[in-house]
mmCIF file of C-alpha atoms and ligand atoms in Angstrom:
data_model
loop_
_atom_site.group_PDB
_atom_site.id
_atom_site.type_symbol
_atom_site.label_atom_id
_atom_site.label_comp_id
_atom_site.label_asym_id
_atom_site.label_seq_id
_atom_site.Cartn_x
_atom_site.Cartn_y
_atom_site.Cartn_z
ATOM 1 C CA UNK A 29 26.549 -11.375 2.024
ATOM 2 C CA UNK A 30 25.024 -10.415 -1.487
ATOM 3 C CA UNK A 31 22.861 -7.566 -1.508
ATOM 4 C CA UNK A 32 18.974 -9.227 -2.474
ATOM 5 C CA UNK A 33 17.100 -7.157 -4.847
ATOM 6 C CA UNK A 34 13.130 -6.991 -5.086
ATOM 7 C CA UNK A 35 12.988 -5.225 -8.377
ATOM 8 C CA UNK A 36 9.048 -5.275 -9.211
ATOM 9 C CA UNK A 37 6.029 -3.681 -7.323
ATOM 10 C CA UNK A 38 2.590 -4.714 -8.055
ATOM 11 C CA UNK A 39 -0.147 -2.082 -7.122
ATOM 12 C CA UNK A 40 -3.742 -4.128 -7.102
ATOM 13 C CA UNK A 41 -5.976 -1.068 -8.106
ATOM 14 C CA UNK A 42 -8.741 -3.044 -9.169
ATOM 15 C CA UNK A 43 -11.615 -2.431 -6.064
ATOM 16 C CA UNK A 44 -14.616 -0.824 -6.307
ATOM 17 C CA UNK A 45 -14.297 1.641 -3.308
ATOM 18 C CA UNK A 46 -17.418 1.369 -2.115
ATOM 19 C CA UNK A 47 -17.073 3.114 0.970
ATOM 20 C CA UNK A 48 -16.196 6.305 -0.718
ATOM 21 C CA UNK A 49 -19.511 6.360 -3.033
ATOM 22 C CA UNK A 50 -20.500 8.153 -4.926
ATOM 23 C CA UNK A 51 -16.974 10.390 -5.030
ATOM 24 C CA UNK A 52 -15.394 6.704 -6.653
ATOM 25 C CA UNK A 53 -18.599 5.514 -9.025
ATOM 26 C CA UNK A 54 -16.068 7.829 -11.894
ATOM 27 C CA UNK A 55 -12.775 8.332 -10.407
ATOM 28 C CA UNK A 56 -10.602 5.722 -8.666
ATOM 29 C CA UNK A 57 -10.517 5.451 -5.151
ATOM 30 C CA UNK A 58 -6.668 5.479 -5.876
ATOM 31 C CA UNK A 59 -6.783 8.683 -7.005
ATOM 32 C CA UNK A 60 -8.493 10.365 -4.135
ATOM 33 C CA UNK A 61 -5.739 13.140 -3.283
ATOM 34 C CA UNK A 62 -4.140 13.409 0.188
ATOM 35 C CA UNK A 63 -3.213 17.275 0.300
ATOM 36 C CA UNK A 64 -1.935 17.449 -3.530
ATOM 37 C CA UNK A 65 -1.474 13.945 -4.189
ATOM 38 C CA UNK A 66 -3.115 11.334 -5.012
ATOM 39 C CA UNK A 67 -2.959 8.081 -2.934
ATOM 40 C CA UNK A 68 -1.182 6.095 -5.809
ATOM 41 C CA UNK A 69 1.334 8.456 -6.251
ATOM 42 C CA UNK A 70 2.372 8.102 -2.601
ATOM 43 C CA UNK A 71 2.619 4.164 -2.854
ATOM 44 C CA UNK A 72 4.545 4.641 -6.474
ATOM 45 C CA UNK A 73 7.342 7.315 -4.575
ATOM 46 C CA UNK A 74 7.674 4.574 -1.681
ATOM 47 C CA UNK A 75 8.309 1.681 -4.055
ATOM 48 C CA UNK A 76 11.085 4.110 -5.662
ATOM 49 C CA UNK A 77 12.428 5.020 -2.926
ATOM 50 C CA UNK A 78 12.782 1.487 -1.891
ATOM 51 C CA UNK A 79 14.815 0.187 -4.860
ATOM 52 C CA UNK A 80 11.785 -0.968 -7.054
ATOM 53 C CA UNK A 81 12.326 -0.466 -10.876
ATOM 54 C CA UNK A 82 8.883 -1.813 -12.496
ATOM 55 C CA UNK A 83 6.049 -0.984 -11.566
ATOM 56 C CA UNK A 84 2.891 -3.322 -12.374
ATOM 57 C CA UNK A 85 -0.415 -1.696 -11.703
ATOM 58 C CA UNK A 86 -3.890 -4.197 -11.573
ATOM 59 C CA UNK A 87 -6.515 -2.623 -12.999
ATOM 60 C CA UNK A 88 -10.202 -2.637 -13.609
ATOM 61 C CA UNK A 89 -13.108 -0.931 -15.428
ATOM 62 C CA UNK A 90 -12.978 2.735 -14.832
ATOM 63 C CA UNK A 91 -9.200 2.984 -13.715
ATOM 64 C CA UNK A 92 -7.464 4.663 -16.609
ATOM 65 C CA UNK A 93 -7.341 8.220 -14.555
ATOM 66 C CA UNK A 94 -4.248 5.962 -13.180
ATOM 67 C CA UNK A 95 -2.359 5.132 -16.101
ATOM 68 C CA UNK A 96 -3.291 8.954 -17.800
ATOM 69 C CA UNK A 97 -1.446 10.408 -13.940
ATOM 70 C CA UNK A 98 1.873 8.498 -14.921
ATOM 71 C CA UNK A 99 2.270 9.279 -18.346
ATOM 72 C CA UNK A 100 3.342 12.347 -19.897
ATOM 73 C CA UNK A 101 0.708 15.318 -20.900
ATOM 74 C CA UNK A 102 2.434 17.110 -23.742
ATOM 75 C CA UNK A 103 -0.333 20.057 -23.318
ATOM 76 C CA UNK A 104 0.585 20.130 -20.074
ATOM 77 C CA UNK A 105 4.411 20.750 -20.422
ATOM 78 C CA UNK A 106 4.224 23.533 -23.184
ATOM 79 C CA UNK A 107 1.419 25.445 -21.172
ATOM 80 C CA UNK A 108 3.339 25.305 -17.910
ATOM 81 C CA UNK A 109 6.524 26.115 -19.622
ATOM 82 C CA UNK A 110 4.959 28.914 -21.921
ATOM 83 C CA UNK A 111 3.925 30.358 -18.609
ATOM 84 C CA UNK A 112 7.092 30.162 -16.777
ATOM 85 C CA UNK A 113 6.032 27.665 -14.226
ATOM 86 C CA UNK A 114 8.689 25.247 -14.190
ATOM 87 C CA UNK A 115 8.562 24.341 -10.480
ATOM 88 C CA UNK A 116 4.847 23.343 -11.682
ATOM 89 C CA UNK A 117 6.140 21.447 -14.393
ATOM 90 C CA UNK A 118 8.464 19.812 -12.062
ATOM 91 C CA UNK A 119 6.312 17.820 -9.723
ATOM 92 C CA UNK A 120 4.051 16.912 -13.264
ATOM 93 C CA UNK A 121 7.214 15.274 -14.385
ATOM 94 C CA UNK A 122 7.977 13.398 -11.158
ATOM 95 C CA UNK A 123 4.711 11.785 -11.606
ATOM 96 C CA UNK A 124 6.082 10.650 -15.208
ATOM 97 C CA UNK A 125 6.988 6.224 -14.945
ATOM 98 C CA UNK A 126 9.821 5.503 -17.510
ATOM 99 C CA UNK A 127 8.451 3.822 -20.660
ATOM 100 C CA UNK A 128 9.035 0.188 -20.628
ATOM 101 C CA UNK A 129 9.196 0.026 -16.942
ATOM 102 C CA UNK A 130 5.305 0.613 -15.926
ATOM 103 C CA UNK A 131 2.745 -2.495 -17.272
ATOM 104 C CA UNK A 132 -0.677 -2.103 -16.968
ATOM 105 C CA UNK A 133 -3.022 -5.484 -16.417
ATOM 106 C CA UNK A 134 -6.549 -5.961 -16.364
ATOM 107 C CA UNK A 135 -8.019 -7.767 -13.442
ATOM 108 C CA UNK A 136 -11.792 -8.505 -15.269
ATOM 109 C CA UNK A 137 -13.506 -8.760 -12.409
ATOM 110 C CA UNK A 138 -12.886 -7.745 -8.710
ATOM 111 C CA UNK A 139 -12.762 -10.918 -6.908
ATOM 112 C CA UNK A 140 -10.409 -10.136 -4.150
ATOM 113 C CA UNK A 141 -6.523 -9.052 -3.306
ATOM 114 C CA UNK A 142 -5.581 -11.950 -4.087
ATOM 115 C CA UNK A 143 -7.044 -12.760 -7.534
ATOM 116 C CA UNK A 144 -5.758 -9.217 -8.503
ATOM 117 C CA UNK A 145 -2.278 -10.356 -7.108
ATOM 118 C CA UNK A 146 -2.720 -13.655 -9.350
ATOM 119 C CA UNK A 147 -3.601 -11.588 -12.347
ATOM 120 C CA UNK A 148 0.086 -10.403 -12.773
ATOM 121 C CA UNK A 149 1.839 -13.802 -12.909
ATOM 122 C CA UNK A 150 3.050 -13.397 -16.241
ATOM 123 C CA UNK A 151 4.741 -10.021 -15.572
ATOM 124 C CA UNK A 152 6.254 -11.199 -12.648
ATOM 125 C CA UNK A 153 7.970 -14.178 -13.213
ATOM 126 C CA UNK A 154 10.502 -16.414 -11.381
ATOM 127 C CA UNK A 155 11.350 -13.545 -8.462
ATOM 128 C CA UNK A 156 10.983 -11.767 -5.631
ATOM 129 C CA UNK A 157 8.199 -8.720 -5.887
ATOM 130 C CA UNK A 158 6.902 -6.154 -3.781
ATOM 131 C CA UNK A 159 2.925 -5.622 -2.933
ATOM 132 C CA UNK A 160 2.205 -2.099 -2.318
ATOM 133 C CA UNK A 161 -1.967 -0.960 -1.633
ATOM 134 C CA UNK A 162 -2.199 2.305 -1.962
ATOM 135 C CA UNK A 163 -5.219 2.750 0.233
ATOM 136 C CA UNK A 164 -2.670 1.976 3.491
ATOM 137 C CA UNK A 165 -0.611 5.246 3.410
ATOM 138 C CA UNK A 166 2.217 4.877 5.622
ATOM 139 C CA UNK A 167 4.192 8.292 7.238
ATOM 140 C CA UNK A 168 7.556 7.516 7.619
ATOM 141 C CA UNK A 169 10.947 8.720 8.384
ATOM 142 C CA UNK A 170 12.133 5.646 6.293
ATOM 143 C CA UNK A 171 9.235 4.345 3.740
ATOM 144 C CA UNK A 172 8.210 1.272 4.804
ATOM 145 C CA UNK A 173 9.093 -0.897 2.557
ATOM 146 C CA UNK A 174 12.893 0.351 2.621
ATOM 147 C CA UNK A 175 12.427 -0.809 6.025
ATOM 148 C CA UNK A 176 11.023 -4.445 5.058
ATOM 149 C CA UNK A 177 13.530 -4.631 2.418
ATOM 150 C CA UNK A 178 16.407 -3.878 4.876
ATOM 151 C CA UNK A 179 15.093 -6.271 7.195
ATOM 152 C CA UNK A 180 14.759 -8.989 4.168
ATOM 153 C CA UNK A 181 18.273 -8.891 3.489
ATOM 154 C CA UNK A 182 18.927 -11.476 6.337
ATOM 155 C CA UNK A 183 15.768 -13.283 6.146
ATOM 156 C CA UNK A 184 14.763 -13.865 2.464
ATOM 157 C CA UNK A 185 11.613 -15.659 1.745
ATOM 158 C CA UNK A 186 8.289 -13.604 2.457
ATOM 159 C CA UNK A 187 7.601 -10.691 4.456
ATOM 160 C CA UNK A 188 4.430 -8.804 5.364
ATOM 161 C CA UNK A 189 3.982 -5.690 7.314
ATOM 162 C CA UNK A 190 2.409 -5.939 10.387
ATOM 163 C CA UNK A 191 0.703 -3.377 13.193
ATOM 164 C CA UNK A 192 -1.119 -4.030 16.537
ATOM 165 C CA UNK A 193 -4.292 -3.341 16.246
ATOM 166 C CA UNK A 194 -7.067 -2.773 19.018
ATOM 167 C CA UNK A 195 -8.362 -6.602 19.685
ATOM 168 C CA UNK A 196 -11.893 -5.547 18.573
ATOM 169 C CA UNK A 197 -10.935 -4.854 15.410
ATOM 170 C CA UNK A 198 -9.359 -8.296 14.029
ATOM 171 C CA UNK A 199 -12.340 -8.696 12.061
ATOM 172 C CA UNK A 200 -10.873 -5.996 9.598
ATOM 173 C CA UNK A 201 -7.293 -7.784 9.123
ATOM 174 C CA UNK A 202 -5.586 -10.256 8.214
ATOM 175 C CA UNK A 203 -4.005 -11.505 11.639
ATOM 176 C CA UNK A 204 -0.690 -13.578 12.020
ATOM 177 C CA UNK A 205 -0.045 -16.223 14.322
ATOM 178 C CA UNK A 206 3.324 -16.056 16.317
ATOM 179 C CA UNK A 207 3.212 -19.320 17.880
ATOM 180 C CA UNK A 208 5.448 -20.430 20.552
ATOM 181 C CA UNK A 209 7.804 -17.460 21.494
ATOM 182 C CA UNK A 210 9.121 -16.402 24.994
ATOM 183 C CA UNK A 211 7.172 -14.812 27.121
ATOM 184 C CA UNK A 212 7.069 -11.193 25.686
ATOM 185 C CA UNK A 213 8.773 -11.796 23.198
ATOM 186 C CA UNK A 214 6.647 -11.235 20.435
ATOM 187 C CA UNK A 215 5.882 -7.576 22.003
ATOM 188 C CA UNK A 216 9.735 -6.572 21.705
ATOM 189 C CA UNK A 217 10.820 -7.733 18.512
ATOM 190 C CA UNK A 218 10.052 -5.684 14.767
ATOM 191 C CA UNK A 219 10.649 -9.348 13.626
ATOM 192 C CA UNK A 220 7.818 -11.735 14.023
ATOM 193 C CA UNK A 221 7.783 -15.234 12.702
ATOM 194 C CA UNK A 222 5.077 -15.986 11.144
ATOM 195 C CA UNK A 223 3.260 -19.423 12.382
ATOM 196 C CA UNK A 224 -0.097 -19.157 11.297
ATOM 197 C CA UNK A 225 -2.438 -17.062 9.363
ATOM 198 C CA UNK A 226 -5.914 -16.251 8.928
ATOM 199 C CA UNK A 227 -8.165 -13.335 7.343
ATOM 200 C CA UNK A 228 -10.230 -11.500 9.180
ATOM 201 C CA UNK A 229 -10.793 -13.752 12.306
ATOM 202 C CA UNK A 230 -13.561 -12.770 15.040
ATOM 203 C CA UNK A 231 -12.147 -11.194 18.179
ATOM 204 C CA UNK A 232 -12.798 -14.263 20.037
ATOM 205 C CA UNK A 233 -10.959 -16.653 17.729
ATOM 206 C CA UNK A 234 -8.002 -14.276 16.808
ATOM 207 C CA UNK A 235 -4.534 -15.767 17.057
ATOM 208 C CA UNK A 236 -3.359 -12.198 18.057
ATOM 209 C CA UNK A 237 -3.804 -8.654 17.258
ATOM 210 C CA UNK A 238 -0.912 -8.630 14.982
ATOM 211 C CA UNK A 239 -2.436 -7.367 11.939
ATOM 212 C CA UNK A 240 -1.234 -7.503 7.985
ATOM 213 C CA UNK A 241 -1.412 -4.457 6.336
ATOM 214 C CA UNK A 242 -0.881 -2.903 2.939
ATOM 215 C CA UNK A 243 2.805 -4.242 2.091
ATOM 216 C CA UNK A 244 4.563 -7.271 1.295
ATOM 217 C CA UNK A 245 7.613 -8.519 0.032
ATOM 218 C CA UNK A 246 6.357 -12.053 -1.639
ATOM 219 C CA UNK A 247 8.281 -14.802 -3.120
ATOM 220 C CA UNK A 248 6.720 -16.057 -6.038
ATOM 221 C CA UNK A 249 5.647 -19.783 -5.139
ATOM 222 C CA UNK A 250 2.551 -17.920 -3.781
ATOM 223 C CA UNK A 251 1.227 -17.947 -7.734
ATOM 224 C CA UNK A 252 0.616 -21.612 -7.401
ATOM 225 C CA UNK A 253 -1.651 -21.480 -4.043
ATOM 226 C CA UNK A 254 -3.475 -18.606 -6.018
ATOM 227 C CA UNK A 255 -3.843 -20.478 -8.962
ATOM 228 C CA UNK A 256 -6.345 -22.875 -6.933
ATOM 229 C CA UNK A 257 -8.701 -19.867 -6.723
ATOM 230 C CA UNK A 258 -10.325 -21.172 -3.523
ATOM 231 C CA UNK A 259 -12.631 -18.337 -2.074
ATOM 232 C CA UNK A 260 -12.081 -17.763 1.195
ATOM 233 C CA UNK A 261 -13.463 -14.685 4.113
ATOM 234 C CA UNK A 262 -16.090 -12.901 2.064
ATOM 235 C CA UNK A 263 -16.389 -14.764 -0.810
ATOM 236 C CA UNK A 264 -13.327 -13.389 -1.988
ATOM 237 C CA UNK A 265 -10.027 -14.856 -3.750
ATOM 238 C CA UNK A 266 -8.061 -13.842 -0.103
ATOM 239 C CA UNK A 267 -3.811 -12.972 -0.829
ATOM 240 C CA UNK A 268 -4.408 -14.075 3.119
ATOM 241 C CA UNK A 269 -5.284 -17.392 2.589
ATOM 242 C CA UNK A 270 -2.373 -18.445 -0.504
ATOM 243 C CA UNK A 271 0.294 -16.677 2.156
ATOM 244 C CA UNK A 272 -0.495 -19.581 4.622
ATOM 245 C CA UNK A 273 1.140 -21.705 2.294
ATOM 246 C CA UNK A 274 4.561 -20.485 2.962
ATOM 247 C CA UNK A 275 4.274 -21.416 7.053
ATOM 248 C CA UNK A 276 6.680 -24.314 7.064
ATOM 249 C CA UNK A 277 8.090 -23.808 3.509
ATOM 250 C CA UNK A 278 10.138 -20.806 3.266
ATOM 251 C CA UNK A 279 11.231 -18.352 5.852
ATOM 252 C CA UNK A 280 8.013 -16.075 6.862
ATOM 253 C CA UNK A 281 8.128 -12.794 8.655
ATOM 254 C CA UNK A 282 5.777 -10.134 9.997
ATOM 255 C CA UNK A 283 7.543 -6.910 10.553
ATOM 256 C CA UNK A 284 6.288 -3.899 13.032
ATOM 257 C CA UNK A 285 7.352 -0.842 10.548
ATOM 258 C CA UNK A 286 8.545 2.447 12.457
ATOM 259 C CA UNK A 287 5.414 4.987 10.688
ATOM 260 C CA UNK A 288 2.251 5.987 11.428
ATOM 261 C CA UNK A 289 -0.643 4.010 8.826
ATOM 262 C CA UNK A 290 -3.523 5.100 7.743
ATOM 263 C CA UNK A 291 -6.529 3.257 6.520
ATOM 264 C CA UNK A 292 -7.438 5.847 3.246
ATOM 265 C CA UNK A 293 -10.005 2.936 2.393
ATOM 266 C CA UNK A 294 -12.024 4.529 5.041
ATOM 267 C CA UNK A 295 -13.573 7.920 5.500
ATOM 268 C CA UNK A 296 -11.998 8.936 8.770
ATOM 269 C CA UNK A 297 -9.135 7.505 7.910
ATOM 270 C CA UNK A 298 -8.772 9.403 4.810
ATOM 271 C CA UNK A 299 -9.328 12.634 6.923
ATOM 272 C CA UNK A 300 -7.034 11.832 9.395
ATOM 273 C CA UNK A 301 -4.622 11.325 6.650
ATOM 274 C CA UNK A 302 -4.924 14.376 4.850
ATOM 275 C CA UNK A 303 -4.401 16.223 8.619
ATOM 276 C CA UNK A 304 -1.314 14.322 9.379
ATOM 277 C CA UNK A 305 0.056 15.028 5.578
ATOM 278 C CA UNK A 306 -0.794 18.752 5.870
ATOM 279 C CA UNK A 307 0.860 19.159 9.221
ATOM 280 C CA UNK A 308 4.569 17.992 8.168
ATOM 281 C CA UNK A 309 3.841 20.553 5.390
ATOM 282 C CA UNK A 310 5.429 23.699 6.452
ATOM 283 C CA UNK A 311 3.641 26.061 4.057
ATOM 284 C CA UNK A 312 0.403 25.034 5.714
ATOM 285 C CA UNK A 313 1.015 23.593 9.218
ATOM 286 C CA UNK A 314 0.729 26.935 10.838
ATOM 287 C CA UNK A 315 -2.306 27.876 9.483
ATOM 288 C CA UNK A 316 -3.911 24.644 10.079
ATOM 289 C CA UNK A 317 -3.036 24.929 13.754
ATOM 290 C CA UNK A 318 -4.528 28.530 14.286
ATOM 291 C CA UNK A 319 -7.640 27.131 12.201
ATOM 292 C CA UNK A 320 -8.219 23.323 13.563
ATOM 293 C CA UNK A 321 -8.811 24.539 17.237
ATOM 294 C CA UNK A 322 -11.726 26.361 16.187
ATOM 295 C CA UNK A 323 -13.182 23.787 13.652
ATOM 296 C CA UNK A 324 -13.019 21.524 17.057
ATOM 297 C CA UNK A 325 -14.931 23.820 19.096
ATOM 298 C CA UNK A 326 -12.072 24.245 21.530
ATOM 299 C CA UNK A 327 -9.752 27.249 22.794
ATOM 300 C CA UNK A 328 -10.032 30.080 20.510
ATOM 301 C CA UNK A 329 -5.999 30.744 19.238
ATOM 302 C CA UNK A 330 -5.652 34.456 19.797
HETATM 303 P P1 LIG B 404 -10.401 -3.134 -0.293
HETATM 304 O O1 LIG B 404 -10.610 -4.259 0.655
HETATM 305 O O2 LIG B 404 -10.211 -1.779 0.307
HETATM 306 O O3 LIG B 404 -11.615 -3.148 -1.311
HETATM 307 O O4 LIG B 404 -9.165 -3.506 -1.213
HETATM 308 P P2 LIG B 404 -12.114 -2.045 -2.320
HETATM 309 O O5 LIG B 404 -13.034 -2.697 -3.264
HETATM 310 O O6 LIG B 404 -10.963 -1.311 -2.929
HETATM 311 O O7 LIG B 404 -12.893 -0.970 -1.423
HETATM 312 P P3 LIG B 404 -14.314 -1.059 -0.651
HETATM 313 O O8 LIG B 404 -14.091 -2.011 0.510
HETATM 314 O O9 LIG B 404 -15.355 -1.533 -1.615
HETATM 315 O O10 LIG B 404 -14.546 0.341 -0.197
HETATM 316 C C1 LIG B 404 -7.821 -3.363 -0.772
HETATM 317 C C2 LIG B 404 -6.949 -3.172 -1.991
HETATM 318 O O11 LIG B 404 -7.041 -4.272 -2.877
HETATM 319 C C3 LIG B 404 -7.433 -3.868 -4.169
HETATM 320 C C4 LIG B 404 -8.107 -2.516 -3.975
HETATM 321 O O12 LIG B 404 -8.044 -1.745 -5.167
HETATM 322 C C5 LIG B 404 -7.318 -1.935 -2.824
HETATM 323 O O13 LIG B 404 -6.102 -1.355 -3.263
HETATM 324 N N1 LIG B 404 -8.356 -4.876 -4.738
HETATM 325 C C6 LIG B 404 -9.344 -5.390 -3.969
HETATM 326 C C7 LIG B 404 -8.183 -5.289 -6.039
HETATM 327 O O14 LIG B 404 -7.274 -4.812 -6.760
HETATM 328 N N2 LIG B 404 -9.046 -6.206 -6.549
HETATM 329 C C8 LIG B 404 -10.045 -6.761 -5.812
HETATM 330 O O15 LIG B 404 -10.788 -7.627 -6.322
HETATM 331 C C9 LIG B 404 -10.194 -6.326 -4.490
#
């Protein structure tokens, strides 16, 4: 079989952040670092590691921190070579996108994932394209969306990621309806058709606890159910809504991901985050382990 490419990411970086006021009324929410990185940077080195060669960021009012982190700083360079620091240097140039390969698009107003998604139809074209959000970070031996794009390769059409999530919670997700499957099925398989879907359903009402998050491998007829602009859940232009218009058109998965997610949209989340990240760090995880004991109150590490 021939190898199926997904060769463009977009990153919708357009929200407010609201729930991180006031450190996000200046500085994207994007931006926030986890350990030494910012949160874009993360979702940027999984869409490279996962094949993607353009990278198409949505922006807004107040975003250009972004595009300044993935260009090159010419001050920068000469001071931390003139110093001697060239493993410094080093992870500044990582951060560096290829000119000609990194677009930048306004979305004017923030009126939802999906408008943002809608506002890179030109740049996208007639193919297959990767969504990335940058406020899901994902640990994991294999980034995730290697993973969906493995999995892809013998189902083609779209793909979102997927994680059960406590039932109480649907009302923060996207949820996916797997329809008629054998019983238990649906619990075994990383592969989960998708038969229905709807944003941010009550817990009563919920299809399942099968939630969307952050990542998506999307085939491009999804432009024309965005291009109706219907608001859906919260007033907003919902990517939710314009994916239920590939159930019975195209092939439609959820996948369960191996990796741990975190919600960096959200306070605790973000903390947890950091924790996690600084742990598989080896140059701090021991410290952190004498230290977090005692921030908890618990057993004193001699
Ligand atoms: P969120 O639902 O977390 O919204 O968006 P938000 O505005 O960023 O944050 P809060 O809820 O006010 O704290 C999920 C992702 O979709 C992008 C966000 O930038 C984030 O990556 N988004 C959301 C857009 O690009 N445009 C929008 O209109 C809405």
């Amino acid at each position: 079989m021939m190898r199926k490419f997904v060769r463009k990411a977009i990153f919708p970086v357009g929200g407010l952040g609201t729930r991180f006021l006031p450190a996000t009324k200046a500085m994207p929410k994007e931006m926030l670092p986890v350990v030494d990185k910012p949160l874009i940077q993360y979702a940027v080195e999984e869409a490279r590691a996962a094949g993607i060669e353009e990278f198409i960021f949505v922006t807004g009012r107040g975003k250009s921190a972004i595009e300044d982190h993935f260009d090159s700083n010419s001050e920068l360079k000469y001071a931390l070579l003139g110093r001697g620091k060239l493993d410094l240097w080093g992870l500044v140039e990582d951060t560096i996108l290829p000119p000609g390969k990194v677009a930048y698009t306004r979305q004017p107003e923030p009126l939802g994932l999906g408008h943002a998604v809608w506002c890179a139809m030109p740049l996208i074209g007639n193919e297959p394209f990767a969504v990335i959000l940058a406020d899901d970070l994902i640990q994991a031996d294999t980034p995730c969306l290697q993973q969906m794009i493995e999995a892809w390769q013998d189902t083609g059409g779209a793909m979102v990621a997927v994680m059960d999530v406590p039932p109480q919670h649907t009302n923060r997700y996207g949820i996916i309806d797997y329809g008629q499957q054998p019983a238990g099925e649906s619990d075994r398989n990383a592969l989960v058709p998708v038969a229905g879907i709807v944003e941010k359903p009550d817990p009563a009402s919920a299809p399942s606890n099968l939630a969307v998050i952050g990542r998506y491998i999307l085939d491009p007829s999804i432009f024309t159910a965005l291009d109706a602009k219907n608001r859906g859940a919260g007033g907003e232009i919902q990517l939710t809504d314009a994916l239920a218009h590939y159930i019975g058109k195209i092939p439609f998965h959820g996948m369960r991901f191996d990796g741990r997610r975190f919600d960096c949209g959200d306070k605790v989340g973000f903390i947890e985050a950091t924790l996690a990240f600084a742990l598989a760090r080896p140059e701090m995880a021991a410290h952190l382990r004498h230290s977090l004991p005692k921030l908890l109150g618990g057993v004193m590490p001699r």
